[in-house]
Tab-separated table of C-alpha atoms and ligand atoms in Angstrom:
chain	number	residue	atom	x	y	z
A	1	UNK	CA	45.351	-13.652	11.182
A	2	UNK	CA	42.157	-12.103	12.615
A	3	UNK	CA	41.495	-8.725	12.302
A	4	UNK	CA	40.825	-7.329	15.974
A	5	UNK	CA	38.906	-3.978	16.848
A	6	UNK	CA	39.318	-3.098	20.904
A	7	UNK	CA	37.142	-0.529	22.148
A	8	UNK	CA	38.275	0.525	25.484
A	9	UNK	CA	36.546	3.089	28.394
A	10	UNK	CA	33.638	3.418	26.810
A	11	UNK	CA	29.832	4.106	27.944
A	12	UNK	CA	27.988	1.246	26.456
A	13	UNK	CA	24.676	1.319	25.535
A	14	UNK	CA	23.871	-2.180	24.799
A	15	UNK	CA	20.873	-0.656	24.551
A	16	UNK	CA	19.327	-2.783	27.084
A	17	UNK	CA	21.355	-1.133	29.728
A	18	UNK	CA	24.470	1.156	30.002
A	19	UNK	CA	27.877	-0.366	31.124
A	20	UNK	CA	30.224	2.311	32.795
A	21	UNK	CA	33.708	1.541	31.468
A	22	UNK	CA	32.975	-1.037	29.118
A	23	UNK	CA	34.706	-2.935	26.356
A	24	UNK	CA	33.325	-4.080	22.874
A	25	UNK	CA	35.782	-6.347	20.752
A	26	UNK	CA	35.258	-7.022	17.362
A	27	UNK	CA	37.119	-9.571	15.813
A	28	UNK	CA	36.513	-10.601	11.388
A	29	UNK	CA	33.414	-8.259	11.813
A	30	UNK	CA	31.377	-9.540	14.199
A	31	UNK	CA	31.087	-8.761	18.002
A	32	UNK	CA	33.096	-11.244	19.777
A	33	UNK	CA	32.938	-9.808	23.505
A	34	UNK	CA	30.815	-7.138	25.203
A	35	UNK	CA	31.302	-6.147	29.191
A	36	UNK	CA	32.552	-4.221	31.769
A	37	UNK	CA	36.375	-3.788	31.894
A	38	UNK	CA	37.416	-6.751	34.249
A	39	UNK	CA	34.682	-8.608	32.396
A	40	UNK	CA	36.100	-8.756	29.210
A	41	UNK	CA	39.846	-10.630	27.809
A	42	UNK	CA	41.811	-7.762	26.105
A	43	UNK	CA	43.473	-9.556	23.050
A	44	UNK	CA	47.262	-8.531	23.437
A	45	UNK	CA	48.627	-5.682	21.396
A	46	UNK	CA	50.254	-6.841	17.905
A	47	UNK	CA	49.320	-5.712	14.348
A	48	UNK	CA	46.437	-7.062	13.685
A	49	UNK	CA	44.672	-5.460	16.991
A	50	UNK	CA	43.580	-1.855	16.653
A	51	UNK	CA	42.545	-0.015	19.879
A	52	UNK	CA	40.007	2.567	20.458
A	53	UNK	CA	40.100	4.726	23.788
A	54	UNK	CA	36.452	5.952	23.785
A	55	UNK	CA	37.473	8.500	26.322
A	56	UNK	CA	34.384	7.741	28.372
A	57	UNK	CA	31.960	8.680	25.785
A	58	UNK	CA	28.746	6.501	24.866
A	59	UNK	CA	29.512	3.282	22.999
A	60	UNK	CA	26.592	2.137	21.242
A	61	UNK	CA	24.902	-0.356	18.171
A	62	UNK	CA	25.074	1.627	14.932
A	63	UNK	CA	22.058	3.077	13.464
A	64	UNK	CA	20.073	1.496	11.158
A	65	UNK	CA	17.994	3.582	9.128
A	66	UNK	CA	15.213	1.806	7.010
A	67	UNK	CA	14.137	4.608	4.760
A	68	UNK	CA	16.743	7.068	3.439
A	69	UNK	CA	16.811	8.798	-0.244
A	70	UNK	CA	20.196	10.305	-0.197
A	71	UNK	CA	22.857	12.366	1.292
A	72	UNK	CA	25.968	14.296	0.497
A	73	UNK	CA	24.696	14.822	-2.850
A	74	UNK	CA	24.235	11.571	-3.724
A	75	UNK	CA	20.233	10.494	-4.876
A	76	UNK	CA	19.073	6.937	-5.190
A	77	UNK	CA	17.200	7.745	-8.102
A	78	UNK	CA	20.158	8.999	-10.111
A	79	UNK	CA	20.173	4.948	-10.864
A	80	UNK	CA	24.462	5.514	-10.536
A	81	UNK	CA	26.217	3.452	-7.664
A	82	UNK	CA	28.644	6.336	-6.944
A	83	UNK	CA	25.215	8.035	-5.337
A	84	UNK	CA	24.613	5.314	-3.132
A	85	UNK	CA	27.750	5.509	-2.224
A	86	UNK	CA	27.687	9.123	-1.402
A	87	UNK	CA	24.557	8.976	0.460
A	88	UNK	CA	25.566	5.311	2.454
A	89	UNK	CA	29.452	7.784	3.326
A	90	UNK	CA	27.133	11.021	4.356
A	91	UNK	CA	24.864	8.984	6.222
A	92	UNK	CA	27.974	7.136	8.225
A	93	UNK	CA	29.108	10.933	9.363
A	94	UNK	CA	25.489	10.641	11.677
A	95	UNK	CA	26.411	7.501	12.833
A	96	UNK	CA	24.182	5.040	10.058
A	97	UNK	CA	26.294	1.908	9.948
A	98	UNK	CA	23.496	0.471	7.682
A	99	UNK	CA	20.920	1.138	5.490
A	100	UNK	CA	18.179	0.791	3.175
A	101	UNK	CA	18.503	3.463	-0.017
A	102	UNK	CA	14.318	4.571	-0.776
A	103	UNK	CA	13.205	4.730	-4.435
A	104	UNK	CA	10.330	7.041	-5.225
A	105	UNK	CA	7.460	7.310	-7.187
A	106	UNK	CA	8.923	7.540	-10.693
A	107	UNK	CA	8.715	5.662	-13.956
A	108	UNK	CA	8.834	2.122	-13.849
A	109	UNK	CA	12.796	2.602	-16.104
A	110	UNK	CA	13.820	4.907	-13.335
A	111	UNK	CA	12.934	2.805	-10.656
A	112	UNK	CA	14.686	-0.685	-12.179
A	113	UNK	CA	17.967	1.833	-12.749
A	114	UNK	CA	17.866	2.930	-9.040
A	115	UNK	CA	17.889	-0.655	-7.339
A	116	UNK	CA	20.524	-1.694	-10.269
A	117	UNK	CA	22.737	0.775	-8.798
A	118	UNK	CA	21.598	-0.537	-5.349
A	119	UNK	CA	22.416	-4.014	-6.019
A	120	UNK	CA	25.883	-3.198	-7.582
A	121	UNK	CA	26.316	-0.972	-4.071
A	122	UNK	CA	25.198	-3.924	-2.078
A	123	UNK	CA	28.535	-5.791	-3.589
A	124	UNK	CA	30.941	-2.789	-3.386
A	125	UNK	CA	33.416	-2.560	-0.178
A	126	UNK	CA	33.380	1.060	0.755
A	127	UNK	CA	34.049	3.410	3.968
A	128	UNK	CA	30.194	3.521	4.480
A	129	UNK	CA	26.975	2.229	5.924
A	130	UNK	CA	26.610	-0.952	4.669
A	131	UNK	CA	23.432	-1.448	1.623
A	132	UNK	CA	20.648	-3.775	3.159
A	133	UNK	CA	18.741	-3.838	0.147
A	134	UNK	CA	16.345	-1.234	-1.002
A	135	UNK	CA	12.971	0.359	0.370
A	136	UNK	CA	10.593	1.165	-2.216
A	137	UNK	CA	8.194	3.754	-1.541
A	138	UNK	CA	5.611	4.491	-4.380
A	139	UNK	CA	4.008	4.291	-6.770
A	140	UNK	CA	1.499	2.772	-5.083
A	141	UNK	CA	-0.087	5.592	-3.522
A	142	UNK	CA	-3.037	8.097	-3.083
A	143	UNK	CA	-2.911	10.970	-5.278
A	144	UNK	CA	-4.567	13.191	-2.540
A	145	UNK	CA	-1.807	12.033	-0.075
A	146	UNK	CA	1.195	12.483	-2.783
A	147	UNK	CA	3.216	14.693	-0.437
A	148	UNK	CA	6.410	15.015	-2.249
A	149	UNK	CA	6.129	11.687	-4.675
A	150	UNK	CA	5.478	12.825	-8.034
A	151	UNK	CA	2.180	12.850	-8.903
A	152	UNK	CA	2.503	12.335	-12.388
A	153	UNK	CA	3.714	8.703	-12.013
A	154	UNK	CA	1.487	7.142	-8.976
A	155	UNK	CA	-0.382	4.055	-10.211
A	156	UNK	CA	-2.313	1.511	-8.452
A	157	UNK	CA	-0.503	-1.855	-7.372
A	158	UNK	CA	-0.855	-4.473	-10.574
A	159	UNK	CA	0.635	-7.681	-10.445
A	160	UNK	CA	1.931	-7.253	-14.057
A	161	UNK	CA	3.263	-4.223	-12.265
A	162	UNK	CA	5.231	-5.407	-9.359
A	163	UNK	CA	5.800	-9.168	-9.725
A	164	UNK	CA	8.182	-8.768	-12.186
A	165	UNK	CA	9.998	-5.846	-10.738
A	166	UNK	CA	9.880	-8.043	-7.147
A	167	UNK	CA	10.911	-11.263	-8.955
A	168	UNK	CA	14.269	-9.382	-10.499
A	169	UNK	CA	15.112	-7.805	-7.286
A	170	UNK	CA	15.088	-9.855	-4.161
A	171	UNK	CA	17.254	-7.319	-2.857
A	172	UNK	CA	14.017	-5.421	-1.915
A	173	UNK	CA	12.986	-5.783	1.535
A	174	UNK	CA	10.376	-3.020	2.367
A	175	UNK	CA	7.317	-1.570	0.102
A	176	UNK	CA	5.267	1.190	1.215
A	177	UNK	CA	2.242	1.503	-0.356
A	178	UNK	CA	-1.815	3.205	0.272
A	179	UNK	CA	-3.905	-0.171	1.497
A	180	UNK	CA	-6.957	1.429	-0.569
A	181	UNK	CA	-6.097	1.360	-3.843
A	182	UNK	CA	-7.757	-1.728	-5.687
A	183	UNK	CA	-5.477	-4.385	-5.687
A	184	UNK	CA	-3.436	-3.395	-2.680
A	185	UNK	CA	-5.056	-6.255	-0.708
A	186	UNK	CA	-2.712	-8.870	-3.248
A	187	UNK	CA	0.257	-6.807	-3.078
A	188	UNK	CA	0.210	-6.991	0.785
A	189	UNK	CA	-0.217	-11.141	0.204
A	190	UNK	CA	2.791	-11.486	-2.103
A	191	UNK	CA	4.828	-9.143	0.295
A	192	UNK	CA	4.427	-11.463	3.046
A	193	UNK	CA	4.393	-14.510	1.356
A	194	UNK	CA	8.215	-13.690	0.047
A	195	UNK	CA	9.205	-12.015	3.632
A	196	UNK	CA	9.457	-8.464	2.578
A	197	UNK	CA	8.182	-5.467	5.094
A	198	UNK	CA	4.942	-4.616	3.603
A	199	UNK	CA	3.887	-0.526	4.630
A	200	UNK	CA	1.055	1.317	4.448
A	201	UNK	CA	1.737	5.189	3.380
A	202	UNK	CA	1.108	8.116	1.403
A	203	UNK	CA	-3.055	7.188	2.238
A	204	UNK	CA	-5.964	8.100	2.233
A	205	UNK	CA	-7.598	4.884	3.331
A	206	UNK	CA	-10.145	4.878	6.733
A	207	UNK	CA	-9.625	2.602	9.912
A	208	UNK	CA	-11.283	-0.672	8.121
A	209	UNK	CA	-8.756	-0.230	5.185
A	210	UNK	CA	-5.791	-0.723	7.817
A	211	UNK	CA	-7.611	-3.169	9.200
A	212	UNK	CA	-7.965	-5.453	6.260
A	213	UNK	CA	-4.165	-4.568	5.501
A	214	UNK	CA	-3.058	-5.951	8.490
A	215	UNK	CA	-4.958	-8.838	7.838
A	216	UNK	CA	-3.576	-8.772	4.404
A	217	UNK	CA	0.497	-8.905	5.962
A	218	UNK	CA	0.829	-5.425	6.258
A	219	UNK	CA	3.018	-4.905	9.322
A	220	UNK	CA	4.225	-1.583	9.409
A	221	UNK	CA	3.593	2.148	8.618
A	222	UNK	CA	5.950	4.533	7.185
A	223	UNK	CA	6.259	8.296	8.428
A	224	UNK	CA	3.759	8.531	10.754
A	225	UNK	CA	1.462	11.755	10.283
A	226	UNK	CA	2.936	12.573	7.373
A	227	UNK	CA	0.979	11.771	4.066
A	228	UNK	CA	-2.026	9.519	6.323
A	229	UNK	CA	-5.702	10.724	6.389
A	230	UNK	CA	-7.186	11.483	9.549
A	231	UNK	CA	-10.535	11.671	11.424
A	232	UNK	CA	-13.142	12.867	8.583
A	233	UNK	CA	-17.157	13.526	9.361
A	234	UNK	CA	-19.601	11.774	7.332
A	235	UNK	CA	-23.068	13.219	8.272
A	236	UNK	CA	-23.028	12.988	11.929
A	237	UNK	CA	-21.094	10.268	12.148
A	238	UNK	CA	-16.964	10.437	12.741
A	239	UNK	CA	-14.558	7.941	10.288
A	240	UNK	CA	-10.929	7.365	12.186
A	241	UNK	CA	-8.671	7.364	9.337
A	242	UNK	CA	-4.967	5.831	9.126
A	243	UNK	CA	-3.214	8.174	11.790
A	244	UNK	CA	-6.146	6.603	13.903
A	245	UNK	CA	-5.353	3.355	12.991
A	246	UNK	CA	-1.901	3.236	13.074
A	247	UNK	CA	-2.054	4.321	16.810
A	248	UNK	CA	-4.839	1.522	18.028
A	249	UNK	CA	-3.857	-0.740	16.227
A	250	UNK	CA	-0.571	-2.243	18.027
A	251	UNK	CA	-0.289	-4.762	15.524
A	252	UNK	CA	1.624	-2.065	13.544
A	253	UNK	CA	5.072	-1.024	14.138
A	254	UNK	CA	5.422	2.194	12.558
A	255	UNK	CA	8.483	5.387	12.693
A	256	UNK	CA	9.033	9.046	13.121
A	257	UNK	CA	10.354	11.569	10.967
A	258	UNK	CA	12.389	13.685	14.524
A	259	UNK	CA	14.222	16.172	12.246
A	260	UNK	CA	12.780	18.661	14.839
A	261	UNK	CA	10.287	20.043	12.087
A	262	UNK	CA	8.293	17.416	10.836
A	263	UNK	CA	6.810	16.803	14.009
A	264	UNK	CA	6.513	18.615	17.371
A	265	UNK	CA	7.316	17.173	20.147
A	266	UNK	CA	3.177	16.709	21.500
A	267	UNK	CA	3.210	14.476	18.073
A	268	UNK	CA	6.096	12.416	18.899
A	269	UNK	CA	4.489	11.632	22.442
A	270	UNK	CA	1.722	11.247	21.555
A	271	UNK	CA	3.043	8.317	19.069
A	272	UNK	CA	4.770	6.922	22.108
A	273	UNK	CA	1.695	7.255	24.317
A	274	UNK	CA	-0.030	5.120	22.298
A	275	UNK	CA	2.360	2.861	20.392
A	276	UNK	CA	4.868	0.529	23.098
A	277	UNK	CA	7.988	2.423	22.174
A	278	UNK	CA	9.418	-1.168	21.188
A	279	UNK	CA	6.908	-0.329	18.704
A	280	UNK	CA	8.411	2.806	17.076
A	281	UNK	CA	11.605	3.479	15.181
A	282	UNK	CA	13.669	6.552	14.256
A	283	UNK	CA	14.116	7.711	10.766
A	284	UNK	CA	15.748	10.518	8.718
A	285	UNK	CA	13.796	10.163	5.324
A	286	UNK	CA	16.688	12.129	3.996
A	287	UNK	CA	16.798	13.469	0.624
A	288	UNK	CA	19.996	14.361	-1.286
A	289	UNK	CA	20.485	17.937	0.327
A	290	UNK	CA	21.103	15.635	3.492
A	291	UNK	CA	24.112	17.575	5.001
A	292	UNK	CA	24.743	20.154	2.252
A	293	UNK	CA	22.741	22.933	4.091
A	294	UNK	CA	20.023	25.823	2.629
A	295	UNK	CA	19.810	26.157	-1.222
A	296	UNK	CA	17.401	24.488	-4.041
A	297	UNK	CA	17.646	21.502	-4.873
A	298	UNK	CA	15.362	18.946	-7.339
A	299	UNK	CA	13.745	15.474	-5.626
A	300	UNK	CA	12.799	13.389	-9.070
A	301	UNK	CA	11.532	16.401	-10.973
A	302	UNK	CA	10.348	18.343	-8.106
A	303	UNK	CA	11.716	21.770	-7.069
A	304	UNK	CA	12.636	21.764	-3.439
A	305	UNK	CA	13.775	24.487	-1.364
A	306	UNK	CA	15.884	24.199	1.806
A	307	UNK	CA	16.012	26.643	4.100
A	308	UNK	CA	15.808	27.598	8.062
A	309	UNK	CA	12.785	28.945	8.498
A	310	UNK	CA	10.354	27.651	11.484
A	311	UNK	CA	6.572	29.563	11.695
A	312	UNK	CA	6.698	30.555	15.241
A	313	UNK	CA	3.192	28.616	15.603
A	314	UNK	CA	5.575	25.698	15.899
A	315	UNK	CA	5.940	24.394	19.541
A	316	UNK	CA	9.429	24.318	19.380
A	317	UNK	CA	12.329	26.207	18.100
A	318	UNK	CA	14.995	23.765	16.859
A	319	UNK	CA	18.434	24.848	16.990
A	320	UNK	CA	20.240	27.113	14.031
A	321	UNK	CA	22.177	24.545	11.561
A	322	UNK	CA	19.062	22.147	11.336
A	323	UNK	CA	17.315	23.531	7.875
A	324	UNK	CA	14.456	21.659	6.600
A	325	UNK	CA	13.402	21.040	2.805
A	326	UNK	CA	10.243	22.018	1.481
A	327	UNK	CA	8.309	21.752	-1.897
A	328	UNK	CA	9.330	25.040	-3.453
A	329	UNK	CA	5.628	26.341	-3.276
A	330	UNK	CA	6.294	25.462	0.514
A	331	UNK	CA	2.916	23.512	0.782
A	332	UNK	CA	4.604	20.377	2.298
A	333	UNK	CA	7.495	18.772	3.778
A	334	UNK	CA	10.214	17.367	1.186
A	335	UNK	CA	11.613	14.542	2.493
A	336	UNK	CA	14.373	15.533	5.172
A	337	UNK	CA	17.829	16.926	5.509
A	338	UNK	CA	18.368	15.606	8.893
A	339	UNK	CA	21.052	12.889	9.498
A	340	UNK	CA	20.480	10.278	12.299
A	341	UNK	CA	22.282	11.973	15.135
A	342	UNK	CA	19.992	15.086	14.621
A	343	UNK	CA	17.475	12.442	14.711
A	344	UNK	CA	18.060	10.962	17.570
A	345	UNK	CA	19.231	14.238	19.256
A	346	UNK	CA	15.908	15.570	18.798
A	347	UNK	CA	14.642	13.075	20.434
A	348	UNK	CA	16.339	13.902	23.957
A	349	UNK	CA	16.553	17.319	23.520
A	350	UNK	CA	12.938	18.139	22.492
A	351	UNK	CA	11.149	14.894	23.208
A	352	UNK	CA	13.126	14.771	26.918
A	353	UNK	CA	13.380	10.498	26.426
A	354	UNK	CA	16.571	9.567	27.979
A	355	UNK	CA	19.796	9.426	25.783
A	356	UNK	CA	19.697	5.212	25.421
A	357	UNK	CA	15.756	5.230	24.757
A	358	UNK	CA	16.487	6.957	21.679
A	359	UNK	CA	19.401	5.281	20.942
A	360	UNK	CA	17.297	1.604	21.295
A	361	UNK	CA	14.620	3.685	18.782
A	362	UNK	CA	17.513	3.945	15.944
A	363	UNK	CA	18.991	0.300	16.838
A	364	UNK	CA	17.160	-2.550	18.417
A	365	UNK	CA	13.342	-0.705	16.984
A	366	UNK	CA	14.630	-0.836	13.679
A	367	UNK	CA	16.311	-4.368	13.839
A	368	UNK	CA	13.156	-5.520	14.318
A	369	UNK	CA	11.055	-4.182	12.722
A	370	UNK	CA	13.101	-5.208	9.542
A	371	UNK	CA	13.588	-8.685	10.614
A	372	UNK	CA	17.811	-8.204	11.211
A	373	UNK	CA	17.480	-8.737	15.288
A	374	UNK	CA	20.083	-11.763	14.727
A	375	UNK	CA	22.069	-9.439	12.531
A	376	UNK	CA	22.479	-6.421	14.432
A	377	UNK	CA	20.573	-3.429	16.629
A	378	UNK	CA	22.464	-4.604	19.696
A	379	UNK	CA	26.057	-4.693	20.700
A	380	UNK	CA	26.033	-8.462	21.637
A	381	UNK	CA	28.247	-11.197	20.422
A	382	UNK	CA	27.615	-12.918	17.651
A	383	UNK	CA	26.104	-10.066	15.857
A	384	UNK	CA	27.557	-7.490	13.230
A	385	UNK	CA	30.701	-5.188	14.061
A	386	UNK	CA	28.820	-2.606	13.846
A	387	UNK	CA	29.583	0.180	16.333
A	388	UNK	CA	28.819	4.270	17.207
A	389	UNK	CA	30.922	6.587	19.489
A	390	UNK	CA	29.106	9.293	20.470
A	391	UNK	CA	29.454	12.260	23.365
A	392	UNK	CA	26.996	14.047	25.399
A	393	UNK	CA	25.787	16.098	22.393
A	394	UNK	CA	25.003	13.250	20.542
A	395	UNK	CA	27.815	14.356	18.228
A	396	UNK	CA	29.143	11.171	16.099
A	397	UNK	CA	33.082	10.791	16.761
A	398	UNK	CA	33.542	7.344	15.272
A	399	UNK	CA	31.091	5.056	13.251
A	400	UNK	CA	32.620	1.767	12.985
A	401	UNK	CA	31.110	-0.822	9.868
A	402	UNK	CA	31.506	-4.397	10.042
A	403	UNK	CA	34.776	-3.535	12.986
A	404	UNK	CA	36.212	-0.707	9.995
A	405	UNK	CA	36.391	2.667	11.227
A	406	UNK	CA	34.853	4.239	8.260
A	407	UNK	CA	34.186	7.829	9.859
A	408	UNK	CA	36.567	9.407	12.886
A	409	UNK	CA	35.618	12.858	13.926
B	1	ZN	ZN1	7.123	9.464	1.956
């Protein structure tokens, strides 16, 4: 007998356009119909049907978050499937239905442990986001643009390095890395050539370096304005750097850490100025502490502090409740707490873009950007079960996996 998910009076945000009164149905996981009430065949009640009344609140694709490093608690690098887990359950609370766990820079031992535990996560039936695969960011990187990857294990990209390490886990579909370092140039070949998102990040490479990446199968680049040089003077003469790049170059998709702190909101427009906003995608870039609230806390050796402080330089005040981690000297950003709702609620609260533009920047953007537009991003049928109900407020009341409730408010 099928298994049958009916939701019922809902706002949907396709996201290509919002349907007053609509009606998803989900039947084995996948989307079967998507419309406005009269529109759609309600499959007669009987056990196998569950219904959802949405009450009239916003019906939308779930989120799909491309670069995440834990939540609840749970760290990717702990190498144990339980914190996958943990971080794919958290994550589902802000309405991620699925997900790509991010390694860090770290020895090479750590790093194999981490996507062991993601593999073994990518197999386990759970009430949480669903595991894509794995993101890994570092150790490729520039040690003047470290940020909050440990500095003691960055090395530059050699194919004894990472062709082994890519070759044992296909599950890895994204690799940021700085396009300067010597043999980046390769890495960025044998990315494309097996289909994996190749990044740039965490560099301190000038315009021609993205340029040549680009040409090299580079495609997209990860948390803009964070850890990218900038415009630097050489005699008279002015060098654009990557933020430069990035935003000329359309070529590039790229995505924004809107945790309300990492960025203000001039930043964020400024991104969408420039950039399509087809172009641009949402992300948390959460760390452990994700939903566990001020305290210290330790990213791969690293102290971290979170706390609620915002320097009243800032442009904007973001609400209480929304802390932010820090390096414990304070000297940069650690990785976020911020789950996706926050994300995308900064977006229409601070950024002013209407409620399904944001929504479409934590869906469709990301689908594409990671190559799963026939998977998912959209509620259309054919594609994955995967479903958010949220109100007004952008507060998360169900996030529905594969057509399983796996968080109710
Ligand atoms: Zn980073």
């Amino acid at each position: 007998m099928a298994n049958k998910l009916v939701i019922t009076n809902g706002c949907l945000l396709t996201p290509m356009r919002q349907v007053e009164k609509g009606t998803v149905v989900i039947e084995d996981g996948l989307i079967k119909a998507v419309g406005a009430a009269g529109e759609v065949e309600i499959p007669p009640a009987g056990p196998e049907v569950t219904v959802i009344d949405a009450g009239g609140r916003y019906v939308a694709p779930g989120f799909i978050e491309g670069h995440v490093h834990g939540g609840g608690g749970g760290d990717v690098m702990d190498g144990q499937v339980a914190s996958i887990l943990t971080c794919g359950r958290r994550h589902a609370q802000g309405g991620v239905t699925a997900f790509l766990p991010t390694t860090l820079t770290a020895p090479q031992a750590d790093i194999y442990k981490a996507l062991e535990a993601c593999e073994e996560a990518m197999e386990t039936e759970y009430d949480g986001a669903s595991v894509l695969g794995a993101h890994l960011e570092g150790p490729y990187f520039a040690a003047s643009q470290a940020g909050a990857q440990n500095p003691a294990y960055l090395r530059h990209p050699e194919a004894d390095d990472y062709l082994p390490l890519l070759e044992r886990f296909p599950i890895i579909k994204k690799v940021t890395a700085a396009p300067e370092l010597p043999g980046a140039m390769e890495l960025g070949r044998e990315l494309r050539r097996r289909r994996i998102v190749a990044a740039i990040g965490h560099t301190a490479g000038t315009y021609q370096d993205v340029v040549k990446a680009v040409e090299n199968g580079y495609t997209h680049a990860t948390h803009m304005f964070s850890a990218m040089s900038t415009i630097r003077r050489e005699k008279a003469y002015r060098l654009a750097g990557v933020i430069e790049a990035v935003l000329e170059l359309d070529e590039l998709t790229t995505e924004i850490i809107a945790d309300g702190h990492h960025l203000p909101p001039s930043l964020i427009n400024l991104t969408l100025k420039a950039k399509s906003r087809e172009r641009v995608c949402l992300t948390t870039d959460a760390m452990a502490a994700a939903g566990l609230g001020p305290g210290r806390y330790s990213l791969f050796g690293l102290d971290v502090i979170v706390e609620d402080d915002i320097p009243s330089e800032f442009e904007v005040r973001t609400r209480t409740g929304q802390p932010v981690a820090k390096l414990a000297d304070r000297t940069a950003f650690a990785s976020s707490v911020a789950t996706m709702d926050q994300v995308v609620r900064t977006m229409v609260e601070l950024v002013g873009l209407p409620l399904i533009e944001a929504v479409k920047m934590a869906t469709m953007v990301p689908a594409a950007i990671h190559g799963w537009a026939a998977e998912r991003g959209q509620l259309s049928p054919g594609l994955v079960g995967d479903v958010v109900i949220l109100d007004q407020e952008v507060k998360v009341h169900y996030t529905i996996v594969r057509g399983r409730v796996v968080y109710k408010r």
